[in-house]
CSV table of C-alpha atoms in Angstrom, one decimal:
chain,number,residue,atom,x,y,z
A,1011,UNK,CA,11.5,26.3,46.1
A,1012,UNK,CA,13.1,23.4,46.2
A,1013,UNK,CA,16.1,24.3,45.3
A,1014,UNK,CA,18.3,21.1,45.4
A,1015,UNK,CA,17.5,16.9,45.0
A,1016,UNK,CA,20.0,13.5,44.6
A,1017,UNK,CA,18.4,10.5,45.5
A,1018,UNK,CA,21.7,7.3,45.4
A,1019,UNK,CA,20.1,3.4,44.8
A,1020,UNK,CA,16.7,4.7,43.6
A,1021,UNK,CA,15.7,2.3,40.8
A,1022,UNK,CA,17.4,3.0,37.5
A,1023,UNK,CA,19.8,5.1,39.3
A,1024,UNK,CA,22.5,2.7,39.6
A,1025,UNK,CA,24.3,6.1,41.2
A,1026,UNK,CA,24.2,9.2,42.7
A,1027,UNK,CA,22.1,11.8,40.1
A,1028,UNK,CA,21.7,15.6,41.4
A,1029,UNK,CA,19.4,18.8,40.0
A,1030,UNK,CA,21.0,21.7,41.6
A,1031,UNK,CA,18.0,24.6,41.2
A,1032,UNK,CA,20.4,27.1,42.7
A,1033,UNK,CA,22.4,28.5,40.4
A,1034,UNK,CA,20.8,29.7,37.0
A,1035,UNK,CA,22.6,31.9,34.8
A,1036,UNK,CA,22.9,35.8,34.2
A,1037,UNK,CA,20.3,35.4,31.2
A,1038,UNK,CA,18.6,38.5,30.5
A,1039,UNK,CA,15.4,37.3,29.2
A,1040,UNK,CA,12.5,35.4,30.3
A,1041,UNK,CA,13.7,36.8,33.5
A,1042,UNK,CA,9.7,35.3,35.3
A,1043,UNK,CA,10.8,31.4,34.9
A,1044,UNK,CA,13.7,32.6,38.0
A,1045,UNK,CA,12.6,33.6,41.4
A,1046,UNK,CA,14.1,34.0,44.7
A,1047,UNK,CA,17.6,33.0,42.9
A,1048,UNK,CA,15.8,29.6,42.1
A,1049,UNK,CA,14.8,28.2,39.4
A,1050,UNK,CA,11.0,28.4,38.9
A,1051,UNK,CA,10.0,26.4,35.6
A,1052,UNK,CA,11.6,23.7,33.1
A,1053,UNK,CA,11.0,20.8,30.9
A,1054,UNK,CA,13.4,18.0,30.9
A,1055,UNK,CA,14.5,16.2,27.6
A,1056,UNK,CA,15.9,12.9,27.6
A,1057,UNK,CA,15.5,9.5,25.6
A,1058,UNK,CA,13.6,6.8,26.0
A,1059,UNK,CA,13.7,4.9,29.2
A,1060,UNK,CA,16.7,8.0,30.0
A,1061,UNK,CA,14.7,8.9,33.5
A,1062,UNK,CA,12.9,10.8,33.7
A,1063,UNK,CA,10.0,9.5,35.3
A,1064,UNK,CA,11.9,7.8,37.7
A,1065,UNK,CA,13.3,11.9,38.5
A,1066,UNK,CA,11.0,12.7,39.4
A,1067,UNK,CA,8.7,9.7,41.4
A,1068,UNK,CA,11.4,9.7,43.1
A,1069,UNK,CA,11.7,13.7,44.2
A,1070,UNK,CA,8.1,12.8,45.4
A,1071,UNK,CA,8.7,10.5,47.5
A,1072,UNK,CA,9.1,12.6,50.8
A,1073,UNK,CA,5.3,12.7,50.4
A,1074,UNK,CA,4.5,9.6,50.9
A,1075,UNK,CA,5.8,10.4,54.7
A,1076,UNK,CA,5.6,13.8,55.3
A,1077,UNK,CA,2.7,14.0,54.4
A,1078,UNK,CA,-1.5,12.7,54.2
A,1079,UNK,CA,-2.1,13.6,50.7
A,1080,UNK,CA,-3.0,11.4,47.6
A,1081,UNK,CA,-0.7,8.3,47.4
A,1082,UNK,CA,0.5,6.6,44.2
A,1083,UNK,CA,-0.4,3.2,45.4
A,1084,UNK,CA,2.2,1.3,44.3
A,1085,UNK,CA,4.3,3.6,44.4
A,1086,UNK,CA,7.6,0.9,46.3
A,1087,UNK,CA,7.0,-1.2,43.6
A,1088,UNK,CA,10.4,-2.3,42.2
A,1089,UNK,CA,11.3,0.7,44.4
A,1090,UNK,CA,15.3,-0.5,44.5
A,1091,UNK,CA,18.1,-0.6,41.8
A,1092,UNK,CA,17.9,-3.7,41.1
A,1093,UNK,CA,21.6,-4.4,41.8
A,1094,UNK,CA,22.1,-3.6,45.1
A,1095,UNK,CA,18.6,-5.2,46.4
A,1096,UNK,CA,20.2,-5.1,50.0
A,1097,UNK,CA,21.4,-0.7,50.1
A,1098,UNK,CA,19.1,1.2,50.6
A,1099,UNK,CA,18.2,4.4,48.9
A,1100,UNK,CA,19.0,7.5,50.0
A,1101,UNK,CA,16.8,11.3,49.2
A,1102,UNK,CA,18.8,14.4,49.6
A,1103,UNK,CA,16.6,17.4,49.2
A,1104,UNK,CA,17.5,21.3,49.5
A,1105,UNK,CA,14.9,23.7,50.1
A,1106,UNK,CA,15.0,27.8,50.6
A,1107,UNK,CA,12.3,30.0,52.4
A,1108,UNK,CA,13.1,34.1,51.3
A,1109,UNK,CA,16.3,33.2,53.7
A,1110,UNK,CA,16.7,30.4,55.5
A,1111,UNK,CA,17.9,27.3,53.1
A,1112,UNK,CA,17.0,23.5,55.3
A,1113,UNK,CA,18.0,20.8,53.8
A,1114,UNK,CA,16.7,17.7,54.5
A,1115,UNK,CA,17.5,13.8,53.9
A,1116,UNK,CA,17.2,10.1,54.4
A,1117,UNK,CA,17.4,6.1,53.4
A,1118,UNK,CA,14.4,4.4,53.0
A,1119,UNK,CA,14.1,0.6,52.4
A,1120,UNK,CA,13.1,-1.4,50.1
A,1121,UNK,CA,10.5,-1.9,50.9
A,1122,UNK,CA,10.0,1.9,51.7
A,1123,UNK,CA,10.8,1.6,55.8
A,1124,UNK,CA,12.6,5.2,56.8
A,1125,UNK,CA,16.0,3.9,58.1
A,1126,UNK,CA,18.2,6.4,58.5
A,1127,UNK,CA,16.9,10.7,58.6
A,1128,UNK,CA,18.8,13.9,59.2
A,1129,UNK,CA,17.7,18.1,59.6
A,1130,UNK,CA,19.8,21.0,58.8
A,1131,UNK,CA,18.5,23.8,58.9
A,1132,UNK,CA,21.4,27.0,58.2
A,1133,UNK,CA,23.5,25.2,58.5
A,1134,UNK,CA,23.2,24.4,61.8
A,1135,UNK,CA,22.3,20.3,63.0
A,1136,UNK,CA,18.8,20.0,64.6
A,1137,UNK,CA,18.8,16.7,64.3
A,1138,UNK,CA,20.6,13.1,63.0
A,1139,UNK,CA,18.8,10.0,63.2
A,1140,UNK,CA,20.8,7.3,62.2
A,1141,UNK,CA,21.7,3.1,63.2
A,1142,UNK,CA,18.8,3.6,66.2
A,1143,UNK,CA,21.3,6.4,68.3
A,1144,UNK,CA,19.0,10.1,67.8
A,1145,UNK,CA,21.8,13.1,67.9
A,1146,UNK,CA,19.1,16.4,68.2
A,1147,UNK,CA,18.8,19.7,69.4
A,1148,UNK,CA,17.8,19.4,73.0
A,1149,UNK,CA,17.6,23.4,72.6
A,1150,UNK,CA,14.6,24.2,70.5
A,1151,UNK,CA,12.7,20.3,71.7
A,1152,UNK,CA,13.4,19.0,74.9
A,1153,UNK,CA,12.9,16.0,76.0
A,1154,UNK,CA,12.8,13.5,78.4
A,1155,UNK,CA,15.7,10.8,78.1
A,1156,UNK,CA,12.3,7.9,77.8
A,1157,UNK,CA,10.9,10.0,74.6
A,1158,UNK,CA,14.3,10.6,73.2
A,1159,UNK,CA,15.0,7.2,73.8
A,1160,UNK,CA,12.1,5.6,72.2
A,1161,UNK,CA,12.0,8.0,69.6
A,1162,UNK,CA,16.1,6.9,68.4
A,1163,UNK,CA,14.8,3.2,68.3
A,1164,UNK,CA,12.0,4.2,66.8
A,1165,UNK,CA,9.8,0.9,66.3
A,1166,UNK,CA,7.2,1.5,63.8
A,1167,UNK,CA,9.8,3.7,61.6
A,1168,UNK,CA,8.0,6.9,62.2
A,1169,UNK,CA,9.2,10.2,60.4
A,1170,UNK,CA,10.5,12.2,63.4
A,1171,UNK,CA,9.9,15.4,61.7
A,1172,UNK,CA,6.5,14.4,62.5
A,1173,UNK,CA,6.8,13.7,66.2
A,1174,UNK,CA,8.1,17.0,66.6
A,1175,UNK,CA,5.5,18.8,64.8
A,1176,UNK,CA,2.8,17.4,66.8
A,1177,UNK,CA,4.9,16.9,69.8
A,1178,UNK,CA,5.5,20.6,70.0
A,1179,UNK,CA,3.4,24.2,70.2
A,1180,UNK,CA,5.2,25.9,67.3
A,1181,UNK,CA,4.5,29.4,66.4
A,1182,UNK,CA,3.9,30.6,62.7
A,1183,UNK,CA,6.2,30.8,60.8
A,1184,UNK,CA,8.6,27.9,62.0
A,1185,UNK,CA,10.8,25.6,59.4
A,1186,UNK,CA,8.9,22.7,59.9
A,1187,UNK,CA,5.8,24.0,59.0
A,1188,UNK,CA,7.3,26.2,56.0
A,1189,UNK,CA,8.8,22.0,55.8
A,1190,UNK,CA,5.5,20.7,55.9
A,1191,UNK,CA,3.2,23.3,53.9
A,1192,UNK,CA,5.5,22.6,50.8
A,1193,UNK,CA,5.0,19.0,51.0
A,1194,UNK,CA,2.2,19.8,51.1
A,1195,UNK,CA,1.6,22.0,48.6
A,1196,UNK,CA,4.1,19.4,45.8
A,1197,UNK,CA,1.8,17.0,43.3
A,1198,UNK,CA,2.9,14.8,40.2
A,1199,UNK,CA,0.9,14.0,37.7
A,1200,UNK,CA,0.5,12.6,34.5
A,1201,UNK,CA,-2.1,11.1,31.9
A,1202,UNK,CA,-1.5,8.4,30.4
A,1203,UNK,CA,-2.6,5.1,29.5
A,1204,UNK,CA,-3.7,5.8,32.9
A,1205,UNK,CA,-3.8,9.1,35.1
A,1206,UNK,CA,-2.4,9.2,37.9
A,1207,UNK,CA,-1.3,11.5,40.8
A,1208,UNK,CA,0.1,11.8,43.7
A,1209,UNK,CA,-0.3,14.5,47.3
A,1210,UNK,CA,-2.1,17.7,47.5
A,1211,UNK,CA,-5.1,16.3,47.3
A,1212,UNK,CA,-6.9,14.3,49.0
A,1213,UNK,CA,-9.7,13.4,47.4
A,1214,UNK,CA,-10.3,12.0,44.1
A,1215,UNK,CA,-12.3,13.3,41.6
A,1216,UNK,CA,-15.0,13.3,38.9
A,1217,UNK,CA,-13.4,15.6,36.4
A,1218,UNK,CA,-17.4,16.4,34.7
A,1219,UNK,CA,-18.2,16.2,37.8
A,1220,UNK,CA,-15.9,18.8,39.5
A,1221,UNK,CA,-16.2,21.8,36.6
A,1222,UNK,CA,-20.3,21.4,36.9
A,1223,UNK,CA,-19.8,21.9,40.4
A,1224,UNK,CA,-17.8,24.7,40.9
A,1225,UNK,CA,-19.5,26.4,38.4
A,1226,UNK,CA,-16.4,26.4,36.5
A,1227,UNK,CA,-18.3,25.4,32.6
A,1228,UNK,CA,-17.9,28.5,31.3
A,1229,UNK,CA,-14.5,29.4,32.1
A,1230,UNK,CA,-14.1,25.9,30.7
A,1231,UNK,CA,-15.4,26.4,27.5
A,1232,UNK,CA,-13.3,30.1,26.9
A,1233,UNK,CA,-10.1,27.4,28.5
A,1234,UNK,CA,-10.2,25.1,25.8
A,1235,UNK,CA,-10.8,27.6,22.7
A,1236,UNK,CA,-7.7,29.9,24.4
A,1237,UNK,CA,-5.4,27.3,24.6
A,1238,UNK,CA,-7.0,24.6,21.7
A,1239,UNK,CA,-8.8,27.5,19.3
A,1240,UNK,CA,-11.4,24.4,20.2
A,1241,UNK,CA,-15.5,25.1,20.3
A,1242,UNK,CA,-18.0,22.5,22.6
A,1243,UNK,CA,-20.6,24.4,22.6
A,1244,UNK,CA,-21.8,23.4,26.5
A,1245,UNK,CA,-25.3,23.0,27.7
A,1246,UNK,CA,-26.6,25.2,30.9
A,1247,UNK,CA,-26.1,22.9,33.4
A,1248,UNK,CA,-27.0,23.1,37.5
A,1249,UNK,CA,-25.0,21.7,40.1
A,1250,UNK,CA,-26.4,18.9,40.6
A,1251,UNK,CA,-25.5,17.8,37.6
A,1252,UNK,CA,-23.5,14.7,36.6
A,1253,UNK,CA,-22.1,15.4,32.8
A,1254,UNK,CA,-20.5,17.3,30.7
A,1255,UNK,CA,-23.2,17.7,27.4
A,1256,UNK,CA,-23.0,20.1,24.5
A,1257,UNK,CA,-25.7,20.8,22.3
A,1258,UNK,CA,-25.2,20.9,18.9
A,1259,UNK,CA,-28.1,21.6,17.3
A,1260,UNK,CA,-30.9,20.9,19.9
A,1261,UNK,CA,-29.5,18.2,21.0
A,1262,UNK,CA,-27.3,17.3,23.7
A,1263,UNK,CA,-24.7,15.6,23.5
A,1264,UNK,CA,-22.2,14.2,25.8
A,1265,UNK,CA,-18.9,15.7,26.5
A,1266,UNK,CA,-17.1,13.0,27.2
A,1267,UNK,CA,-18.5,10.4,23.6
A,1268,UNK,CA,-17.4,13.1,21.6
A,1269,UNK,CA,-13.7,15.5,23.0
A,1270,UNK,CA,-10.2,13.6,21.4
A,1271,UNK,CA,-8.3,12.0,23.8
A,1272,UNK,CA,-6.2,15.1,23.7
A,1273,UNK,CA,-9.0,16.8,24.7
A,1274,UNK,CA,-9.8,15.3,28.0
A,1275,UNK,CA,-6.3,15.4,28.4
A,1276,UNK,CA,-6.9,19.0,28.8
A,1277,UNK,CA,-9.6,19.3,30.3
A,1278,UNK,CA,-7.5,17.2,33.1
A,1279,UNK,CA,-5.1,19.4,32.8
A,1280,UNK,CA,-8.0,22.2,33.5
A,1281,UNK,CA,-8.9,20.3,36.4
A,1282,UNK,CA,-5.1,20.8,37.7
A,1283,UNK,CA,-4.2,24.1,37.1
A,1284,UNK,CA,-7.4,25.7,38.7
A,1285,UNK,CA,-6.0,23.4,42.3
A,1286,UNK,CA,-2.5,24.9,41.8
A,1287,UNK,CA,-3.5,28.7,42.1
A,1288,UNK,CA,-5.1,27.8,45.5
A,1289,UNK,CA,-2.4,25.6,46.7
A,1290,UNK,CA,0.1,24.3,45.4
A,1291,UNK,CA,4.2,24.8,46.2
A,1292,UNK,CA,6.1,22.2,43.4
A,1293,UNK,CA,4.6,20.9,40.4
A,1294,UNK,CA,5.5,18.3,37.4
A,1295,UNK,CA,4.0,16.9,34.6
A,1296,UNK,CA,5.5,14.5,33.6
A,1297,UNK,CA,5.1,13.4,29.7
A,1298,UNK,CA,2.3,17.0,29.7
A,1299,UNK,CA,1.7,16.6,26.3
A,1300,UNK,CA,1.6,13.2,25.0
A,1301,UNK,CA,-1.8,14.3,22.6
A,1302,UNK,CA,-0.8,17.6,22.7
A,1303,UNK,CA,-0.4,19.3,18.6
A,1304,UNK,CA,2.8,21.1,19.5
A,1305,UNK,CA,1.9,24.2,19.2
A,1306,UNK,CA,-0.6,22.9,21.5
A,1307,UNK,CA,1.8,22.0,23.8
A,1308,UNK,CA,3.0,25.6,23.3
A,1309,UNK,CA,0.8,27.7,24.9
A,1310,UNK,CA,-0.3,25.3,28.2
A,1311,UNK,CA,3.7,25.7,28.9
A,1312,UNK,CA,2.8,28.9,28.6
A,1313,UNK,CA,-0.2,29.1,31.0
A,1314,UNK,CA,1.8,27.0,33.5
A,1315,UNK,CA,4.8,28.8,33.6
A,1316,UNK,CA,2.2,31.9,34.6
A,1317,UNK,CA,0.9,29.9,37.8
A,1318,UNK,CA,2.5,30.8,40.8
A,1319,UNK,CA,4.4,28.3,42.4
A,1320,UNK,CA,7.3,26.2,40.7
A,1321,UNK,CA,5.8,23.7,38.1
A,1322,UNK,CA,7.9,21.4,35.1
A,1323,UNK,CA,7.4,19.0,32.8
A,1324,UNK,CA,9.1,15.8,31.3
A,1325,UNK,CA,8.7,15.5,26.9
A,1326,UNK,CA,9.9,14.8,24.2
A,1327,UNK,CA,8.7,17.3,21.4
A,1328,UNK,CA,11.5,19.8,20.8
A,1329,UNK,CA,9.6,22.8,19.7
A,1330,UNK,CA,9.7,24.0,23.1
A,1331,UNK,CA,13.0,23.9,23.6
A,1332,UNK,CA,12.9,28.4,22.8
A,1333,UNK,CA,14.1,30.4,24.1
A,1334,UNK,CA,11.1,32.3,23.0
A,1335,UNK,CA,9.3,30.4,25.8
A,1336,UNK,CA,12.2,29.8,28.2
A,1337,UNK,CA,16.2,29.6,28.5
A,1338,UNK,CA,19.2,27.3,28.3
A,1339,UNK,CA,19.1,27.6,32.2
A,1340,UNK,CA,15.7,25.8,32.3
A,1341,UNK,CA,16.3,24.0,29.6
A,1342,UNK,CA,17.4,20.5,31.0
A,1343,UNK,CA,19.4,16.8,29.5
A,1344,UNK,CA,18.8,14.0,31.9
A,1345,UNK,CA,21.2,10.9,30.4
A,1346,UNK,CA,23.3,8.5,31.5
A,1347,UNK,CA,22.8,8.9,35.5
A,1348,UNK,CA,22.9,12.9,34.9
A,1349,UNK,CA,21.3,16.1,34.9
A,1350,UNK,CA,22.2,18.9,33.3
A,1351,UNK,CA,20.4,22.4,31.5
A,1352,UNK,CA,21.6,23.4,28.1
A,1353,UNK,CA,24.4,25.7,29.4
A,1354,UNK,CA,26.6,23.6,31.4
A,1355,UNK,CA,25.7,21.4,28.2
A,1356,UNK,CA,27.7,23.2,25.7
A,1357,UNK,CA,31.5,24.8,26.0
A,1358,UNK,CA,29.0,27.5,23.5
A,1359,UNK,CA,28.6,30.9,24.9
A,1360,UNK,CA,24.2,31.2,23.7
A,1361,UNK,CA,22.4,33.9,23.6
A,1362,UNK,CA,18.6,34.7,22.8
A,1363,UNK,CA,19.1,34.4,19.1
A,1364,UNK,CA,20.2,31.4,18.8
A,1365,UNK,CA,17.5,28.7,17.7
A,1366,UNK,CA,19.1,25.6,20.5
A,1367,UNK,CA,17.1,23.3,19.0
A,1368,UNK,CA,18.8,23.7,15.8
A,1369,UNK,CA,22.1,23.5,18.1
A,1370,UNK,CA,20.6,20.5,20.2
A,1371,UNK,CA,19.6,18.2,17.5
A,1372,UNK,CA,22.6,19.0,16.2
A,1373,UNK,CA,24.3,17.1,19.2
A,1374,UNK,CA,25.5,20.2,20.5
A,1375,UNK,CA,24.9,20.2,24.2
A,1376,UNK,CA,26.3,16.6,25.7
A,1377,UNK,CA,25.3,14.5,28.6
């Protein structure tokens, strides 16, 4: 699980911003939002331009060099804070896999090239590659001096982790394999003016075809009815069909033509939930409810937070800021280059009976 993330000099973050998920409070309700002492589910709120999207994209920078999964084509456009164009962007990650703690940090130049890289496991330095000098645990990874020197020079700026993964036979459960598998299961997506995603997949799917070919038409119909109370009468489909069709009064109509913007967004969400159940480790959905009714957003969150993986979203919908859905240590506010949980943003003791949405609107939480 991801326990902590920090980034410096990235896009709108001119200073270091840290998001700590490793210190949940001791609330006795909605305990399913905490797993192994780590915040598993949460929602980030903040004013327009406060950095919700930038923070989520920064977390997924790791996918760009440790995974072969799908990348955002324009990710490195406006990558670095405009006021420090010649500086590096520093990324810091902490992961917890069982009792094992992995700390991974690195720096990239404005074009996305990996410059420095460091890995610590259970407080033991595995390697530190800084300024073309490589300090590495030679017991764990024995190597010839010429190979070590080549790694240190690293003219093509590849990740040392990737080199170790392909160069050494690793036992099952090795920390590098755990890290690789976690990153491969990371997923970021949004559905605003255009649909975009990062990670977890290597292919781009046509949603109609996917639902038909996977035999999910009836399940998709039930999903729409359960979360949004919409009843679509889908026709029988052959596995080779390309489009979802609805049957009304003996006439067949394309689902794409009659579904609203919000329903199209639900279709995308349905696809990703289906995929998350299989492989996801850490998911961030940016502005997930931009086209949803507030009650629909609540129902969607309940389904997302029931998944086994870590799932976080950003939203402007304060209806979701409820102790019935999450808890004060799982609702976060981002503003002024900082992000804090609600319980850490006030001196007031927050209890289950508090209307935290009302408190938020009243200015109780300062950041």
